[in-house]
Tab-separated table of C-alpha atoms in Angstrom:
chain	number	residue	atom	x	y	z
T	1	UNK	CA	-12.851	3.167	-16.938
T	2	UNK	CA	-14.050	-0.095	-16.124
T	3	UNK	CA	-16.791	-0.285	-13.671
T	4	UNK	CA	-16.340	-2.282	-10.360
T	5	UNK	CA	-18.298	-5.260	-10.045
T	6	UNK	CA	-18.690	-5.158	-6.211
T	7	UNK	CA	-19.443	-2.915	-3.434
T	8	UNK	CA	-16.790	-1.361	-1.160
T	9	UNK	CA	-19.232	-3.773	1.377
T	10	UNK	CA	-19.093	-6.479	-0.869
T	11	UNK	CA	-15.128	-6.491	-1.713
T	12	UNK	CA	-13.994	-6.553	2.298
T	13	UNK	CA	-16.677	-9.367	3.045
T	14	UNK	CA	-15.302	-11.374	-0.211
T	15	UNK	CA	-11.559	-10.540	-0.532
T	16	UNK	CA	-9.423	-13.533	0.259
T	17	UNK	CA	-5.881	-14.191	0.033
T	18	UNK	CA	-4.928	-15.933	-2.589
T	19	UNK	CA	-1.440	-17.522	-3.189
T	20	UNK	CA	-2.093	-19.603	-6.037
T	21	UNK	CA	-2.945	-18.118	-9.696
T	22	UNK	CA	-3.590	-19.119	-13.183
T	23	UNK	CA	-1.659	-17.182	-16.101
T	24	UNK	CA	-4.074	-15.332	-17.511
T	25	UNK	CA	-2.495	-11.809	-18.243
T	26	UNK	CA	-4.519	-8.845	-16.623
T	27	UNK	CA	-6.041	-6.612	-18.965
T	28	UNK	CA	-4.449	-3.828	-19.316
T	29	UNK	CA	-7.626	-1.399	-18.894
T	30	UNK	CA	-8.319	-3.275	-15.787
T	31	UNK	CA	-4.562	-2.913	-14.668
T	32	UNK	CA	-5.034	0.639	-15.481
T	33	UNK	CA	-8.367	1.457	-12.982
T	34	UNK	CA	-6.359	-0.235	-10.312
T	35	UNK	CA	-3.965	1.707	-10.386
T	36	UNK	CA	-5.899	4.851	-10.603
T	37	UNK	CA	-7.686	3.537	-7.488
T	38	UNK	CA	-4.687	2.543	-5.864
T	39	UNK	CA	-3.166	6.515	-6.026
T	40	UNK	CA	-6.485	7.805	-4.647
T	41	UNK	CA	-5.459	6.380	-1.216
T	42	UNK	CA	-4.973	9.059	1.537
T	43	UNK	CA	-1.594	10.081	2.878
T	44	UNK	CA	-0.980	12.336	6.180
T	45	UNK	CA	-0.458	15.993	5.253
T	46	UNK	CA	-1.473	14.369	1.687
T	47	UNK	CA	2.422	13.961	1.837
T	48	UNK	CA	1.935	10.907	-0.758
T	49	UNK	CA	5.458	9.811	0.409
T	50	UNK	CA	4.598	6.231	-1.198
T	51	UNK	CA	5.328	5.180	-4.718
T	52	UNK	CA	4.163	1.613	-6.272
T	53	UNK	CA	6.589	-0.100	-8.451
T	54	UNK	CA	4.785	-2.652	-10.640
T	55	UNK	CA	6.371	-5.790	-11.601
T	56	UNK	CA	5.498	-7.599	-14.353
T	57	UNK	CA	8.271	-9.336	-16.609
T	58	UNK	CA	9.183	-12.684	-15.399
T	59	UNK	CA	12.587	-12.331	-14.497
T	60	UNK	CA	11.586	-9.423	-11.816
T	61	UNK	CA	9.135	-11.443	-10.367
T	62	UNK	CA	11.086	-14.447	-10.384
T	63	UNK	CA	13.631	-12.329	-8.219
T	64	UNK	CA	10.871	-11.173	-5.903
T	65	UNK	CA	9.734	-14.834	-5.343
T	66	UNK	CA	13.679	-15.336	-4.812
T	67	UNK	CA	13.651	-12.294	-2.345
T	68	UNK	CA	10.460	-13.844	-0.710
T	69	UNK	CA	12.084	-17.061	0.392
T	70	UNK	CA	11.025	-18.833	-2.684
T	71	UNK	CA	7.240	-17.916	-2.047
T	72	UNK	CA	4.888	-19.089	-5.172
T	73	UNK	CA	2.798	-15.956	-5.646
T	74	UNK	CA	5.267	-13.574	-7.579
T	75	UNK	CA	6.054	-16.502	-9.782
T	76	UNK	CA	2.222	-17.131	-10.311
T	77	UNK	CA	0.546	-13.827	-10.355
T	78	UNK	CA	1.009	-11.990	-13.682
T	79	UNK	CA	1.436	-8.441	-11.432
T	80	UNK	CA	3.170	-7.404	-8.030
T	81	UNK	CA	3.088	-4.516	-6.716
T	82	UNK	CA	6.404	-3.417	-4.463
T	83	UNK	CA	5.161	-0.110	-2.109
T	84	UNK	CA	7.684	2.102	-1.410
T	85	UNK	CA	7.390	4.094	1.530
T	86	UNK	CA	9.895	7.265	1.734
T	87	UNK	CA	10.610	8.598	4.697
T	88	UNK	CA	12.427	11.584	3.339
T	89	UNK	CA	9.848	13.048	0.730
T	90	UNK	CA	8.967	15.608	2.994
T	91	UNK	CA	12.013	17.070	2.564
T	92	UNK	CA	11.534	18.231	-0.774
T	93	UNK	CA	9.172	21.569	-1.888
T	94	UNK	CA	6.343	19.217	-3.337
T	95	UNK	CA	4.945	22.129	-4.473
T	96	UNK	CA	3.222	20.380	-7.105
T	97	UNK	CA	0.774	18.942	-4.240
T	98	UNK	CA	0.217	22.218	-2.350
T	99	UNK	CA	-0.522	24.146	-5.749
T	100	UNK	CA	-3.032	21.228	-6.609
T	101	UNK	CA	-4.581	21.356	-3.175
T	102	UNK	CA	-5.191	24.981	-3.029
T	103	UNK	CA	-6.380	25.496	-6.789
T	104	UNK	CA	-8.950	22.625	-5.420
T	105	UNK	CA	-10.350	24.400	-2.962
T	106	UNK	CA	-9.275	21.534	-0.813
T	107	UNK	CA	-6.774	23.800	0.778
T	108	UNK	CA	-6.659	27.348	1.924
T	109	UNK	CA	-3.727	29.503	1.913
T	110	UNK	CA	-3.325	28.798	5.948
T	111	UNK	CA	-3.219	25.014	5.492
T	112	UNK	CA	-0.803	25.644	2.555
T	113	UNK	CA	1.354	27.446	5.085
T	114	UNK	CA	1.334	24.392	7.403
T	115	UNK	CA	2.476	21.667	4.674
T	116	UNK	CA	5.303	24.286	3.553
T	117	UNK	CA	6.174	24.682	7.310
T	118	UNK	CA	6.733	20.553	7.887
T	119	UNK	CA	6.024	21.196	11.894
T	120	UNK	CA	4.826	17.977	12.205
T	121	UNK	CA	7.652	16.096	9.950
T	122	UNK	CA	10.429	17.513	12.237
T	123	UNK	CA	8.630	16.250	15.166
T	124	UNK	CA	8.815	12.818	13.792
T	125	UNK	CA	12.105	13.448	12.691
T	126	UNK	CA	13.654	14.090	16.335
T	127	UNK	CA	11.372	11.634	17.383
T	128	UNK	CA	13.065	8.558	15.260
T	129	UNK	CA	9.740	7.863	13.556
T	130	UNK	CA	9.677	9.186	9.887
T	131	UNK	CA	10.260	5.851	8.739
T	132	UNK	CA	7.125	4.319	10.983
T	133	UNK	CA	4.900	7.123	9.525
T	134	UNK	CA	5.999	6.267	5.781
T	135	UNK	CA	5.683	2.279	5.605
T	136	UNK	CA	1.963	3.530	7.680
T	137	UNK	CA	1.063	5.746	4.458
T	138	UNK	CA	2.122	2.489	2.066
T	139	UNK	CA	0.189	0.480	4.076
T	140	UNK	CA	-2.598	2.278	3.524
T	141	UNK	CA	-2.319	2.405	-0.164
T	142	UNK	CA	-1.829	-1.043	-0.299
T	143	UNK	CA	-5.198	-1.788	1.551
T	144	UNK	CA	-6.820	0.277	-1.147
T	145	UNK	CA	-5.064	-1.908	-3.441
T	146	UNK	CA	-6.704	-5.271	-2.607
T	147	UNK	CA	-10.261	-4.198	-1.971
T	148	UNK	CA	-10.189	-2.374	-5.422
T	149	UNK	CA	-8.247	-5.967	-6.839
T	150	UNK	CA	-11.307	-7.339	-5.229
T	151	UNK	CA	-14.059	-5.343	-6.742
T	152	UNK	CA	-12.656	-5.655	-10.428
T	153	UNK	CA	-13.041	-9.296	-10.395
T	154	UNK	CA	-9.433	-9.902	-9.108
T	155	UNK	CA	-7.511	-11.617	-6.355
T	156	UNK	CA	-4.682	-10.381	-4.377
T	157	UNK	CA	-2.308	-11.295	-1.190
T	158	UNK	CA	0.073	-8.925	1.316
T	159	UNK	CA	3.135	-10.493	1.147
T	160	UNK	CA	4.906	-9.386	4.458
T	161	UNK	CA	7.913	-12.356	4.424
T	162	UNK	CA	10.682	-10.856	2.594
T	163	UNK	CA	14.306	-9.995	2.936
T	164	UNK	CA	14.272	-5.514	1.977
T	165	UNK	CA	17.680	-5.385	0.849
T	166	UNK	CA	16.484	-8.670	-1.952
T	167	UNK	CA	13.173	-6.834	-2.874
T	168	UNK	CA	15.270	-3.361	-3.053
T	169	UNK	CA	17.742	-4.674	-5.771
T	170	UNK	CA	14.793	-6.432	-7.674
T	171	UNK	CA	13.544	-3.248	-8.403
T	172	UNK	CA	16.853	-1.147	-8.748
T	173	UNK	CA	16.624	0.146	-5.312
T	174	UNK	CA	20.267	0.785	-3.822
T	175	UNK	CA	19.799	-1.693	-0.703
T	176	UNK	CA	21.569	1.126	1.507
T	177	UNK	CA	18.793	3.321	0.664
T	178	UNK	CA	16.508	5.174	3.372
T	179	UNK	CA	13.365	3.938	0.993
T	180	UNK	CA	11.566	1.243	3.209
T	181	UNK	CA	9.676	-1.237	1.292
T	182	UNK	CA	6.609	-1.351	3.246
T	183	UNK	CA	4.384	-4.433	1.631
T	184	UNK	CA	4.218	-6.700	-1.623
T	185	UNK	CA	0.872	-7.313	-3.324
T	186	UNK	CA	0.578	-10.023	-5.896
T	187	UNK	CA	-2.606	-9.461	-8.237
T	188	UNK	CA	-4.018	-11.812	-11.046
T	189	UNK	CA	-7.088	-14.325	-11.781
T	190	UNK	CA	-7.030	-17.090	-8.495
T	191	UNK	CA	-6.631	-20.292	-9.374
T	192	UNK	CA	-9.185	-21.137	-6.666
T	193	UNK	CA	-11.174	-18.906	-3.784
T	194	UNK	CA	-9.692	-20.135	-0.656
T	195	UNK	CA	-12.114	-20.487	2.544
T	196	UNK	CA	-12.701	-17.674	4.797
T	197	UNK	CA	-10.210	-18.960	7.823
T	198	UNK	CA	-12.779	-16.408	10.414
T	199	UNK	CA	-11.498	-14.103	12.320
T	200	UNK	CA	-12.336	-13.466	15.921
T	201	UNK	CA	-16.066	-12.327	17.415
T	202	UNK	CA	-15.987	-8.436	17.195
T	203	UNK	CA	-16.307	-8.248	21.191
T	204	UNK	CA	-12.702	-9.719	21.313
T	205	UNK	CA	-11.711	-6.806	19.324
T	206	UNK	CA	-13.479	-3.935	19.314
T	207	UNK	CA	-13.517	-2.137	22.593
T	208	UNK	CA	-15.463	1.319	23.604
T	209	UNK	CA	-13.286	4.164	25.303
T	210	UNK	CA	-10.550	2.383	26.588
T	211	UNK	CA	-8.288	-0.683	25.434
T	212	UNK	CA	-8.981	-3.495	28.568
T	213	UNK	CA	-6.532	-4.123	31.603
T	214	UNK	CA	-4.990	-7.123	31.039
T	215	UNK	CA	-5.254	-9.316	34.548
């Protein structure tokens, strides 16, 4: 395992997003921790009802640039990453994750009984929002994505401009499918480190007990 250059600290103050790359191939040890790291990312119910496809040959990510309006990074980057959020994994038994849990100790045989009862997934179910929760649990992973990018030296950029039913049959997806694509990351060496644009004083943000009436 290759160790990360830069702090969890270090790799949100430093991480930029970069659209332009030069071709230097990724490692593939390097390719390999990130995605290790990128799996560790947390999912409710530990549901992990998000997959990553990576794309690496040039004529998938030429079709992903295609799919992205003609956007540079998939053609530049030497890796994207397409998350896949599915908002019917809960469905299934996923036994394999309960087993895991419990054998652990993360889990006790109470909790178990919980996941295998899905209480909460059929309340999100009748409430329209299975889909919302999936793409949330992507979203996540994808975050985890870029900082560890970050840390091993590499840079990354969300691509959120896309048309799903392109990106879908770029990676063999039936477009009609329930899977939502959530994000696309591109990863590779930056050609440059672009500025940090800023972002707003932490007072226009961050609020204590209760979101502000708006006058």
């Amino acid at each position: 395992m290759i160790t990360q250059t830069l702090s969890v600290t270090d790799a949100i103050r430093t991480r930029r997003t970069v659209r332009h790359y030069r071709p230097d191939p990724i490692p593939p040890t390097v390719l390999d921790e990130l995605l290790d790291l990128v799996v560790e990312a947390p999912s409710a119910w530990n549901m992990q009802d998000r997959s990553i496809v990576l794309v690496r040959g040039e004529q998938g990510r030429r079709a992903l640039s295609e799919a992205a309006f003609g956007q540079p990074q998939p053609l530049e980057a030497p890796a994207v990453l397409v998350f896949v959020a599915d908002p019917n994994a809960w469905r299934g038994a996923r036994t394999d994750i309960a087993e895991r849990a419990v054998a652990n100790g993360a889990w006790n045989e109470e909790f178990r009984a919980m996941f295998d009862g899905r209480a909460e997934y059929h309340s999100l179910s009748e409430r329209g929002l299975l889909r919302e929760n999936a793409v949330k649990n992507a979203m996540i992973a994808a975050t985890y994505v870029m900082l560890a990018a970050t840390g091993l030296g590499l840079a990354s950029a969300p691509m959120n401009g896309w048309d799903e039913a392109a990106v879908k049959r770029a990676v063999d997806i039936d477009p009609e499918s329930d899977l939502a694509i959530a994000v696309l990351v591109t990863v590779g060496y930056g050609a440059g480190t672009p500025p940090h644009p800023g972002r707003r004083p932490r007072p226009q943000t961050v609020f204590a007990e209760r979101y502000p009436t708006l006058s």
